[in-house]
Short mmCIF file of C-alpha atoms in Angstrom, two decimals:
data_model
loop_
_atom_site.label_atom_id
_atom_site.label_comp_id
_atom_site.label_asym_id
_atom_site.label_seq_id
_atom_site.Cartn_x
_atom_site.Cartn_y
_atom_site.Cartn_z
CA UNK A 98 -21.25 -0.23 17.85
CA UNK A 99 -18.96 2.76 18.45
CA UNK A 100 -16.58 3.07 15.52
CA UNK A 101 -12.85 3.14 16.26
CA UNK A 102 -12.14 5.81 13.90
CA UNK A 103 -14.36 8.47 12.73
CA UNK A 104 -13.31 10.90 10.14
CA UNK A 105 -15.24 13.56 8.86
CA UNK A 106 -14.61 16.38 6.22
CA UNK A 107 -10.77 16.09 6.71
CA UNK A 108 -8.89 18.35 4.38
CA UNK A 109 -5.12 19.09 3.88
CA UNK A 110 -4.06 22.04 2.00
CA UNK A 111 -0.31 22.65 1.32
CA UNK A 112 0.86 26.29 0.94
CA UNK A 113 4.02 26.95 -0.87
CA UNK A 114 5.72 30.07 -1.99
CA UNK A 115 4.88 31.40 -5.44
CA UNK A 116 2.80 28.37 -6.16
CA UNK A 117 -0.94 28.08 -6.11
CA UNK A 118 -2.31 26.08 -2.87
CA UNK A 119 -2.51 22.49 -3.40
CA UNK A 120 -5.16 20.44 -1.72
CA UNK A 121 -3.90 16.78 -1.21
CA UNK A 122 -6.88 15.62 0.79
CA UNK A 123 -10.15 17.08 0.31
CA UNK A 124 -13.28 16.44 2.52
CA UNK A 125 -12.66 12.83 3.34
CA UNK A 126 -15.19 11.28 5.63
CA UNK A 127 -15.43 7.58 6.63
CA UNK A 128 -15.85 5.32 9.58
CA UNK A 129 -13.81 2.16 10.68
CA UNK A 130 -15.48 -0.24 13.20
CA UNK A 131 -13.81 -2.54 15.78
CA UNK A 132 -12.37 -5.59 13.92
CA UNK A 133 -12.90 -3.94 10.53
CA UNK A 134 -10.13 -3.87 7.75
CA UNK A 135 -10.60 -0.98 5.34
CA UNK A 136 -8.45 -0.67 2.36
CA UNK A 137 -7.59 2.67 0.55
CA UNK A 138 -6.70 2.43 -2.94
CA UNK A 139 -5.63 4.90 -5.78
CA UNK A 140 -2.65 5.97 -7.82
CA UNK A 141 0.35 7.76 -6.70
CA UNK A 142 -0.34 11.40 -5.76
CA UNK A 143 -4.04 10.81 -4.96
CA UNK A 144 -3.31 11.67 -1.44
CA UNK A 145 -3.35 8.18 0.25
CA UNK A 146 -0.05 8.83 2.12
CA UNK A 147 -1.07 12.33 3.20
CA UNK A 148 -4.34 10.90 4.60
CA UNK A 149 -2.35 8.39 6.57
CA UNK A 150 0.13 10.99 7.96
CA UNK A 151 -2.96 13.11 9.08
CA UNK A 152 -4.58 10.30 10.73
CA UNK A 153 -1.58 9.40 12.82
CA UNK A 154 -0.86 13.21 13.27
CA UNK A 155 2.42 13.39 11.54
CA UNK A 156 0.87 16.32 9.63
CA UNK A 157 -1.32 19.12 10.77
CA UNK A 158 -5.00 19.02 9.86
CA UNK A 159 -6.25 22.00 7.65
CA UNK A 160 -10.00 21.26 8.32
CA UNK A 161 -12.11 18.33 9.61
CA UNK A 162 -12.00 16.13 12.55
CA UNK A 163 -10.51 12.79 13.45
CA UNK A 164 -11.93 10.96 16.32
CA UNK A 165 -10.25 7.76 17.69
CA UNK A 166 -11.80 5.54 20.00
CA UNK A 167 -14.31 8.17 20.69
CA UNK A 168 -11.74 10.93 21.50
CA UNK A 169 -11.31 13.96 19.23
CA UNK A 170 -7.51 13.85 18.47
CA UNK A 171 -7.53 16.41 15.49
CA UNK A 172 -5.42 18.97 17.53
CA UNK A 173 -4.12 16.76 20.39
CA UNK A 174 -0.77 17.42 21.47
CA UNK A 175 1.98 16.22 23.99
CA UNK A 176 0.31 13.84 26.75
CA UNK A 177 -2.93 13.49 24.86
CA UNK A 178 -1.27 12.64 21.61
CA UNK A 179 0.94 10.28 23.42
CA UNK A 180 -2.08 8.58 24.71
CA UNK A 181 -3.73 8.30 21.33
CA UNK A 182 -0.67 6.33 20.00
CA UNK A 183 -1.71 3.55 22.57
CA UNK A 184 -4.61 3.01 20.21
CA UNK A 185 -3.23 3.61 16.61
CA UNK A 186 0.27 2.49 15.40
CA UNK A 187 1.83 2.50 12.00
CA UNK A 188 3.68 0.33 9.77
CA UNK A 189 5.49 2.12 6.63
CA UNK A 190 6.66 0.92 3.30
CA UNK A 191 10.23 1.05 3.99
CA UNK A 192 11.11 -0.98 7.16
CA UNK A 193 14.86 -0.16 7.17
CA UNK A 194 14.55 3.64 7.24
CA UNK A 195 11.66 3.47 9.96
CA UNK A 196 14.32 1.93 12.54
CA UNK A 197 17.10 3.90 14.07
CA UNK A 198 20.30 2.68 12.33
CA UNK A 199 22.37 3.05 15.49
CA UNK A 200 20.22 1.16 17.76
CA UNK A 201 19.08 -2.62 17.67
CA UNK A 202 15.82 -3.87 16.54
CA UNK A 203 15.14 -4.87 20.32
CA UNK A 204 15.59 -1.28 21.28
CA UNK A 205 13.17 -0.09 18.79
CA UNK A 206 10.81 -2.62 19.51
CA UNK A 207 10.96 -2.00 23.21
CA UNK A 208 10.85 1.92 22.97
CA UNK A 209 7.09 2.36 23.45
CA UNK A 210 7.25 0.12 26.41
CA UNK A 211 10.01 2.02 27.90
CA UNK A 212 7.85 5.10 27.27
CA UNK A 213 5.01 3.55 28.94
CA UNK A 214 7.14 2.82 32.12
CA UNK A 215 7.61 -0.93 31.80
CA UNK A 216 10.67 -2.27 33.65
CA UNK A 217 13.74 -3.44 31.90
CA UNK A 218 13.40 -7.23 32.55
CA UNK A 219 9.73 -7.11 31.59
CA UNK A 220 10.52 -5.22 28.59
CA UNK A 221 13.10 -7.75 27.43
CA UNK A 222 10.65 -10.66 28.07
CA UNK A 223 7.90 -8.65 26.05
CA UNK A 224 10.43 -7.85 23.09
CA UNK A 225 11.27 -11.76 22.73
CA UNK A 226 7.55 -12.70 22.87
CA UNK A 227 6.52 -10.00 20.24
CA UNK A 228 9.59 -11.14 17.90
CA UNK A 229 8.30 -14.66 18.25
CA UNK A 230 4.60 -13.73 17.46
CA UNK A 231 5.90 -12.03 14.39
CA UNK A 232 7.93 -15.18 13.19
CA UNK A 233 11.26 -14.11 14.30
CA UNK A 234 13.78 -15.77 16.91
CA UNK A 235 15.02 -13.81 19.94
CA UNK A 236 18.38 -13.44 18.48
CA UNK A 237 17.02 -10.59 16.21
CA UNK A 238 16.57 -8.28 19.34
CA UNK A 239 20.36 -7.81 19.13
CA UNK A 240 20.55 -7.20 15.39
CA UNK A 241 20.93 -3.84 13.64
CA UNK A 242 18.31 -2.84 10.90
CA UNK A 243 20.99 -3.14 8.31
CA UNK A 244 21.86 -6.81 9.40
CA UNK A 245 18.45 -8.19 8.53
CA UNK A 246 16.50 -8.66 5.16
CA UNK A 247 13.82 -6.34 4.09
CA UNK A 248 11.10 -8.83 5.07
CA UNK A 249 12.62 -9.72 8.44
CA UNK A 250 12.85 -5.86 9.11
CA UNK A 251 9.19 -5.43 8.23
CA UNK A 252 8.12 -8.21 10.79
CA UNK A 253 10.34 -6.26 13.39
CA UNK A 254 8.24 -3.11 12.32
CA UNK A 255 5.18 -5.01 12.93
CA UNK A 256 6.41 -6.36 16.23
CA UNK A 257 7.10 -2.75 17.27
CA UNK A 258 3.72 -1.36 16.20
CA UNK A 259 2.06 -4.40 18.28
CA UNK A 260 4.25 -3.60 21.75
CA UNK A 261 1.80 -1.21 23.11
CA UNK A 262 -1.28 -3.39 21.98
CA UNK A 263 -2.94 -0.91 19.76
CA UNK A 264 -6.57 -1.33 18.51
CA UNK A 265 -5.74 -0.01 15.14
CA UNK A 266 -2.83 -0.72 13.02
CA UNK A 267 -2.29 1.93 9.82
CA UNK A 268 -0.45 0.09 7.25
CA UNK A 269 0.99 2.53 4.41
CA UNK A 270 2.14 0.28 1.53
CA UNK A 271 3.53 -2.19 4.19
CA UNK A 272 4.37 -4.91 1.70
CA UNK A 273 4.96 -2.75 -1.64
CA UNK A 274 8.87 -2.79 -1.37
CA UNK A 275 8.89 -6.61 -0.60
CA UNK A 276 9.20 -9.56 -3.11
CA UNK A 277 6.09 -11.46 -3.81
CA UNK A 278 6.93 -14.52 -1.65
CA UNK A 279 7.87 -12.17 1.28
CA UNK A 280 4.65 -10.16 0.78
CA UNK A 281 2.70 -13.49 0.89
CA UNK A 282 4.39 -14.21 4.44
CA UNK A 283 3.83 -10.84 5.71
CA UNK A 284 0.05 -10.85 4.77
CA UNK A 285 -0.41 -14.30 6.50
CA UNK A 286 0.99 -12.69 9.79
CA UNK A 287 -1.35 -9.64 9.27
CA UNK A 288 -4.16 -12.03 9.06
CA UNK A 289 -3.10 -14.07 11.95
CA UNK A 290 -2.89 -11.03 14.12
CA UNK A 291 -6.43 -9.84 13.05
CA UNK A 292 -7.60 -13.13 14.42
CA UNK A 293 -5.63 -13.54 17.53
CA UNK A 294 -5.28 -9.73 18.75
CA UNK A 295 -8.65 -8.55 17.22
CA UNK A 296 -6.69 -5.77 15.38
CA UNK A 297 -8.57 -3.37 12.98
CA UNK A 298 -6.57 -2.19 10.10
CA UNK A 299 -6.50 0.81 7.83
CA UNK A 300 -4.60 -0.93 4.81
CA UNK A 301 -3.17 1.80 2.32
CA UNK A 302 -2.10 -0.04 -0.81
CA UNK A 303 -2.02 0.44 -4.65
CA UNK A 304 -2.24 -3.35 -5.17
CA UNK A 305 -5.99 -4.00 -5.73
CA UNK A 306 -5.66 -7.81 -5.66
CA UNK A 307 -3.99 -7.54 -2.42
CA UNK A 308 -6.63 -5.54 -1.03
CA UNK A 309 -9.26 -7.79 -2.15
CA UNK A 310 -7.50 -10.62 -0.59
CA UNK A 311 -7.38 -8.92 2.88
CA UNK A 312 -9.83 -6.03 3.20
CA UNK A 313 -13.67 -6.05 4.10
CA UNK A 314 -14.14 -2.63 2.80
CA UNK A 315 -12.51 -0.40 0.39
CA UNK A 316 -12.18 3.39 -0.30
CA UNK A 317 -11.20 4.47 -3.77
CA UNK A 318 -9.20 7.92 -3.87
CA UNK A 319 -8.67 10.14 -6.62
CA UNK A 320 -7.28 13.55 -6.62
CA UNK A 321 -7.67 13.75 -2.74
CA UNK A 322 -11.33 12.78 -2.69
CA UNK A 323 -13.01 9.39 -1.96
CA UNK A 324 -14.69 8.67 -5.31
CA UNK A 325 -16.05 5.31 -4.57
CA UNK A 326 -16.63 3.29 -1.30
CA UNK A 327 -18.20 -0.13 -0.52
CA UNK A 328 -17.47 -3.81 0.44
CA UNK A 329 -14.27 -5.05 -1.54
CA UNK A 330 -16.13 -7.25 -3.79
CA UNK A 331 -18.77 -4.96 -4.53
CA UNK A 332 -16.48 -2.27 -5.65
CA UNK A 333 -14.18 -4.72 -7.65
CA UNK A 334 -17.11 -6.73 -9.10
CA UNK A 335 -19.54 -3.73 -9.98
CA UNK A 336 -17.24 -0.43 -9.93
CA UNK A 337 -19.62 2.48 -10.19
CA UNK A 338 -17.18 5.65 -10.85
CA UNK A 339 -15.35 5.99 -14.08
CA UNK A 340 -12.02 6.20 -12.05
CA UNK A 341 -12.37 2.85 -10.20
CA UNK A 342 -13.23 1.38 -13.85
CA UNK A 343 -10.03 2.60 -15.28
CA UNK A 344 -8.21 1.56 -12.20
CA UNK A 345 -9.51 -2.08 -12.66
CA UNK A 346 -9.08 -2.22 -16.41
CA UNK A 347 -5.26 -1.29 -16.13
CA UNK A 348 -4.50 -4.31 -14.24
CA UNK A 349 -2.48 -6.68 -16.20
CA UNK B 601 15.46 -17.27 -37.41
CA UNK B 602 19.06 -16.83 -36.31
CA UNK B 603 19.82 -16.13 -32.70
CA UNK B 604 20.84 -12.52 -31.64
CA UNK B 605 22.04 -12.94 -28.19
CA UNK B 606 23.11 -16.19 -26.56
CA UNK B 607 24.34 -16.81 -23.07
CA UNK B 608 26.21 -20.14 -22.87
CA UNK B 609 26.78 -21.53 -19.34
CA UNK B 610 27.50 -18.15 -17.72
CA UNK B 611 29.07 -17.66 -14.48
CA UNK B 612 29.51 -14.21 -12.94
CA UNK B 613 31.29 -13.35 -9.83
CA UNK B 614 31.65 -10.25 -7.80
CA UNK B 615 34.92 -9.91 -5.81
CA UNK B 616 35.75 -13.51 -6.45
CA UNK B 617 32.40 -14.78 -5.23
CA UNK B 618 30.17 -16.27 -7.83
CA UNK B 619 26.58 -14.89 -7.86
CA UNK B 620 25.29 -16.17 -11.02
CA UNK B 621 25.79 -19.97 -11.87
CA UNK B 622 25.51 -21.66 -15.27
CA UNK B 623 23.01 -19.66 -16.89
CA UNK B 624 22.18 -20.31 -20.53
CA UNK B 625 19.44 -18.89 -23.02
CA UNK B 626 19.12 -17.25 -26.27
CA UNK B 627 17.13 -14.58 -27.90
CA UNK B 628 15.97 -14.08 -31.47
CA UNK B 629 15.26 -10.92 -33.07
CA UNK B 630 11.70 -9.66 -32.14
CA UNK B 631 11.58 -12.03 -29.01
CA UNK B 632 10.77 -10.69 -25.51
CA UNK B 633 12.51 -12.76 -22.80
CA UNK B 634 11.28 -12.24 -19.13
CA UNK B 635 13.85 -12.62 -16.46
CA UNK B 636 11.95 -13.23 -13.18
CA UNK B 637 12.88 -13.97 -9.69
CA UNK B 638 13.26 -12.19 -6.21
CA UNK B 639 15.43 -9.41 -5.41
CA UNK B 640 18.96 -10.88 -5.09
CA UNK B 641 18.37 -13.52 -7.57
CA UNK B 642 20.86 -12.18 -10.06
CA UNK B 643 18.30 -10.62 -12.51
CA UNK B 644 20.01 -7.35 -12.83
CA UNK B 645 23.38 -8.77 -12.84
CA UNK B 646 22.58 -10.82 -15.88
CA UNK B 647 21.37 -7.77 -17.79
CA UNK B 648 24.49 -5.78 -16.86
CA UNK B 649 26.70 -8.56 -18.02
CA UNK B 650 24.99 -8.54 -21.53
CA UNK B 651 26.34 -5.21 -22.02
CA UNK B 652 29.59 -5.35 -20.19
CA UNK B 653 28.55 -3.00 -17.34
CA UNK B 654 29.50 -5.23 -14.33
CA UNK B 655 31.86 -2.68 -13.05
CA UNK B 656 35.30 -3.15 -11.58
CA UNK B 657 34.37 -5.91 -9.11
CA UNK B 658 32.17 -8.02 -11.45
CA UNK B 659 33.55 -10.40 -13.90
CA UNK B 660 32.15 -13.12 -16.33
CA UNK B 661 34.22 -15.96 -14.82
CA UNK B 662 32.84 -18.94 -17.09
CA UNK B 663 31.04 -19.04 -20.36
CA UNK B 664 30.21 -16.90 -23.39
CA UNK B 665 28.04 -14.07 -24.07
CA UNK B 666 27.46 -14.06 -27.78
CA UNK B 667 25.93 -10.93 -29.51
CA UNK B 668 25.99 -10.32 -33.21
CA UNK B 669 28.97 -13.04 -33.60
CA UNK B 670 31.08 -11.25 -30.79
CA UNK B 671 31.88 -12.48 -27.37
CA UNK B 672 30.89 -9.52 -25.12
CA UNK B 673 33.38 -10.42 -22.24
CA UNK B 674 36.35 -10.49 -24.66
CA UNK B 675 35.41 -7.00 -26.08
CA UNK B 676 37.51 -3.87 -25.04
CA UNK B 677 35.77 -0.77 -23.53
CA UNK B 678 36.12 0.97 -26.90
CA UNK B 679 34.30 -1.78 -28.78
CA UNK B 680 31.70 -2.21 -26.17
CA UNK B 681 30.83 1.64 -26.65
CA UNK B 682 30.07 1.16 -30.11
CA UNK B 683 27.41 -1.49 -29.06
CA UNK B 684 26.12 0.30 -26.23
CA UNK B 685 23.24 2.68 -27.43
CA UNK B 686 23.57 1.78 -30.99
CA UNK B 687 22.90 -2.01 -31.05
CA UNK B 688 21.91 -2.52 -27.54
CA UNK B 689 19.59 -0.01 -25.87
CA UNK B 690 18.99 0.28 -22.26
CA UNK B 691 16.27 1.51 -20.25
CA UNK B 692 16.21 1.40 -16.32
CA UNK B 693 13.49 1.66 -13.54
CA UNK B 694 13.83 5.47 -13.38
CA UNK B 695 14.43 6.96 -16.60
CA UNK B 696 13.99 10.31 -15.23
CA UNK B 697 17.04 9.89 -13.03
CA UNK B 698 19.19 8.76 -15.87
CA UNK B 699 18.43 11.92 -17.79
CA UNK B 700 20.56 15.02 -17.21
CA UNK B 701 18.33 17.36 -15.03
CA UNK B 702 19.79 20.66 -16.48
CA UNK B 703 19.40 19.88 -20.11
CA UNK B 704 16.09 19.47 -22.31
CA UNK B 705 15.05 16.05 -23.43
CA UNK B 706 15.69 17.35 -27.18
CA UNK B 707 19.25 18.17 -26.45
CA UNK B 708 19.96 14.93 -24.73
CA UNK B 709 18.46 13.12 -27.88
CA UNK B 710 20.61 14.86 -30.25
CA UNK B 711 23.61 14.27 -27.97
CA UNK B 712 23.03 10.47 -27.84
CA UNK B 713 22.25 10.08 -31.47
CA UNK B 714 25.23 12.22 -32.64
CA UNK B 715 27.45 10.06 -30.27
CA UNK B 716 26.87 7.21 -32.85
CA UNK B 717 26.62 8.86 -36.12
CA UNK B 718 26.53 12.09 -37.97
CA UNK B 719 23.44 13.79 -37.70
CA UNK B 720 22.02 17.28 -37.82
CA UNK B 721 19.97 18.76 -34.85
CA UNK B 722 17.11 19.06 -37.32
CA UNK B 723 17.17 15.54 -38.52
CA UNK B 724 17.31 14.05 -35.01
CA UNK B 725 14.40 16.31 -33.95
CA UNK B 726 12.38 15.03 -36.92
CA UNK B 727 13.17 11.51 -36.23
CA UNK B 728 12.32 11.94 -32.52
CA UNK B 729 9.02 13.64 -33.35
CA UNK B 730 8.05 10.84 -35.90
CA UNK B 731 8.58 8.19 -33.13
CA UNK B 732 6.85 10.22 -30.43
CA UNK B 733 3.97 10.66 -33.04
CA UNK B 734 3.91 6.80 -33.61
CA UNK B 735 3.63 6.26 -29.94
CA UNK B 736 0.96 8.77 -29.70
CA UNK B 737 2.62 11.08 -27.35
CA UNK B 738 0.44 14.08 -26.76
CA UNK B 739 2.39 17.27 -27.90
CA UNK B 740 5.65 15.70 -28.79
CA UNK B 741 7.14 19.13 -29.50
CA UNK B 742 6.57 20.11 -25.92
CA UNK B 743 8.41 16.83 -24.73
CA UNK B 744 11.42 17.59 -27.05
CA UNK B 745 11.60 21.18 -25.30
CA UNK B 746 11.08 20.02 -21.82
CA UNK B 747 13.56 19.44 -18.99
CA UNK B 748 13.02 16.04 -17.34
CA UNK B 749 11.47 17.52 -14.10
CA UNK B 750 8.80 19.31 -16.14
CA UNK B 751 7.49 15.96 -17.14
CA UNK B 752 5.65 13.25 -15.05
CA UNK B 753 7.51 10.07 -13.73
CA UNK B 754 5.45 8.26 -16.46
CA UNK B 755 6.24 10.56 -19.23
CA UNK B 756 9.85 10.50 -18.56
CA UNK B 757 9.81 6.70 -18.62
CA UNK B 758 7.92 6.72 -21.95
CA UNK B 759 10.46 9.31 -23.30
CA UNK B 760 13.30 7.20 -21.90
CA UNK B 761 12.02 4.20 -23.82
CA UNK B 762 11.45 6.20 -27.14
CA UNK B 763 15.21 7.73 -26.67
CA UNK B 764 16.59 4.13 -26.37
CA UNK B 765 14.66 3.00 -29.51
CA UNK B 766 15.61 5.97 -31.81
CA UNK B 767 18.92 4.18 -32.58
CA UNK B 768 16.85 1.34 -33.40
CA UNK B 769 19.09 -1.15 -31.37
CA UNK B 770 18.77 -4.89 -32.16
CA UNK B 771 18.21 -5.68 -28.38
CA UNK B 772 16.60 -3.48 -25.74
CA UNK B 773 17.60 -4.26 -22.24
CA UNK B 774 14.85 -3.22 -19.95
CA UNK B 775 15.55 -3.38 -16.18
CA UNK B 776 12.30 -3.08 -14.17
CA UNK B 777 10.97 -0.59 -16.78
CA UNK B 778 7.39 -0.32 -15.21
CA UNK B 779 8.06 -0.96 -11.49
CA UNK B 780 8.17 2.67 -10.51
CA UNK B 781 4.82 3.45 -12.42
CA UNK B 782 0.98 3.41 -11.49
CA UNK B 783 -0.95 0.63 -13.03
CA UNK B 784 -2.58 2.73 -15.73
CA UNK B 785 0.74 4.09 -16.94
CA UNK B 786 2.28 0.69 -16.60
CA UNK B 787 -0.12 -0.70 -19.04
CA UNK B 788 0.46 2.14 -21.39
CA UNK B 789 4.21 1.55 -21.23
CA UNK B 790 3.78 -2.39 -21.84
CA UNK B 791 1.77 -1.72 -24.83
CA UNK B 792 4.28 0.87 -26.28
CA UNK B 793 7.09 -1.58 -25.72
CA UNK B 794 5.28 -4.36 -27.65
CA UNK B 795 4.54 -1.91 -30.36
CA UNK B 796 8.01 -1.03 -30.71
CA UNK B 797 9.03 -4.65 -30.89
CA UNK B 798 6.46 -4.80 -33.84
CA UNK B 799 7.50 -1.75 -35.56
CA UNK B 800 11.54 -2.51 -35.36
CA UNK B 801 11.77 -6.08 -34.66
CA UNK B 802 13.90 -5.31 -31.36
CA UNK B 803 14.47 -8.12 -29.00
CA UNK B 804 13.56 -7.17 -25.50
CA UNK B 805 15.40 -8.63 -22.24
CA UNK B 806 12.87 -7.87 -19.68
CA UNK B 807 13.88 -7.85 -16.10
CA UNK B 808 10.92 -7.73 -13.59
CA UNK B 809 9.56 -9.11 -10.35
CA UNK B 810 6.03 -8.38 -11.75
CA UNK B 811 4.54 -11.45 -13.03
CA UNK B 812 1.68 -9.56 -14.57
CA UNK B 813 3.97 -7.63 -16.80
CA UNK B 814 5.91 -10.69 -17.85
CA UNK B 815 2.61 -12.66 -18.68
CA UNK B 816 1.32 -9.43 -20.81
CA UNK B 817 4.69 -9.11 -22.71
CA UNK B 818 7.05 -12.08 -22.62
CA UNK B 819 7.37 -14.94 -25.28
CA UNK B 820 9.88 -16.66 -23.21
CA UNK B 821 10.59 -16.80 -19.43
CA UNK B 822 13.66 -17.67 -17.37
CA UNK B 823 13.33 -18.01 -13.76
CA UNK B 824 16.20 -17.33 -11.51
CA UNK B 825 16.68 -18.22 -7.78
CA UNK B 826 19.75 -17.23 -5.84
CA UNK B 827 21.83 -17.07 -9.09
CA UNK B 828 20.72 -20.40 -10.51
CA UNK B 829 18.59 -20.93 -13.56
CA UNK B 830 15.45 -23.00 -12.26
CA UNK B 831 13.12 -22.74 -15.24
CA UNK B 832 13.31 -21.71 -18.83
CA UNK B 833 10.88 -22.07 -21.67
CA UNK B 834 7.83 -20.59 -23.50
CA UNK B 835 5.95 -17.99 -21.40
CA UNK B 836 2.76 -19.77 -21.67
CA UNK B 837 4.21 -23.07 -20.59
CA UNK B 838 6.38 -21.59 -17.53
CA UNK B 839 3.41 -19.46 -16.22
CA UNK B 840 0.53 -21.89 -16.94
CA UNK B 841 2.27 -25.36 -16.22
CA UNK B 842 5.36 -24.53 -14.12
CA UNK B 843 7.61 -27.55 -13.61
CA UNK B 844 9.85 -26.48 -10.93
CA UNK B 845 8.79 -26.16 -7.24
CA UNK B 846 10.16 -22.68 -7.00
CA UNK B 847 8.33 -21.26 -9.99
CA UNK B 848 5.03 -22.56 -8.73
CA UNK B 849 5.78 -21.00 -5.23
CA UNK B 850 6.53 -17.72 -7.02
CA UNK B 851 3.49 -17.67 -9.04
CA UNK B 852 1.18 -18.87 -6.11
CA UNK B 853 2.42 -15.96 -4.20
CA UNK B 854 1.23 -13.31 -6.71
CA UNK B 855 -2.05 -11.87 -5.40
CA UNK B 856 -4.66 -12.35 -8.14
CA UNK B 857 -7.67 -9.98 -8.58
CA UNK B 858 -10.84 -11.75 -8.92
CA UNK B 859 -13.49 -9.85 -11.15
CA UNK B 860 -17.22 -10.45 -11.66
#
């Protein structure tokens, strides 16, 4: 089977005046197959989010390649990058700041459809459908981000990511800002979508228990490198690297 | 042992709308009480009311908050100032942000100690370094001389807790003290707070949404929902045999790690 995402030797080095170069992501390679859910864990500053930004091309790659659905998107720009976003979509940690505060949630959700040339009436129909799929009533289409709770806003962010029917959803700490009860609901939604829409996930999260309950495989990152990789239970039950052991032993 | 802090049927309102309803609990010296609940449940409001920091809009509209024989809502700002810092220490989610960015940790420790009693810079330094040492801070002298931005988030938090404890307050109010930290640092901070409790007999009022932290630290637990107290009792009893439907729901929502 052809992998959806093929990352090899991915490296990001930041240059700052008067400071030594800092390599935030260092020679990271992994594969993600259709229908698979891969977790990335590690402490803050280990490079998880930089990796996420590289993968969705919000940051330029220093070295290495990213292939998405067989296509090299490492240096994709404009129309080509536009095409890539039909396959990969993101959900971020803070749902409130990921929506334009001056536009309704419905506008935000329908934006990718508008870009794809979908008519207004069809768009409105799809937005309602997407909201319902994510457990929100159609009245939410007319609301502004500040008028809804964090959990509702995150549901809308998931609806927005799903609008263009991507194959891969990249979640960067998508539930970390939410209360545990809301977190549980969002995780249920993500699981349901995995079944129904045959989505693949790259799930960045610092909570190992959550990763265990959701992911097939896990990558452990430390100081920009992948220090351990395996099926979730294998890594958690039988950690090999010292770093993974420390991480596991710190959990209260 | 005698009670140190006691909330009696406390109701708190913001701008005329009551947000905390009929909450009662008490804390003994050396006891760690965990206040848990979702965001907006009134945890932080309760904590602020204990130290008279509800702000202009906030008001204790019913009930008493008794601390060392005084009723906190009845005290003047001047009297409260004597209690804050000296008898009640505070530590928030991001200690780095509550420290002054342009002065060293040492200067700020000296300032906070001399606000409450006459002390020389040298004595303040000695006491601080002795406490840093007890907490096994690597290189306490460097921390004393550092600016907050020169320390990591975790180190700032640990320093913040040490600063709050230097006055040896009877109660430490800790609002999400570990929520911004990585698990490894979180564990260290939890251990240090327990060690400080053992060392000084300080009671700790711990606000957190992290059930893991509560089960590792708390002696008693109070569960809040929408400003109402839904369950209150010994930590083990509440966490292992929750009586209330909401507590059960809250506990069931916490993802648990299965290990071999």
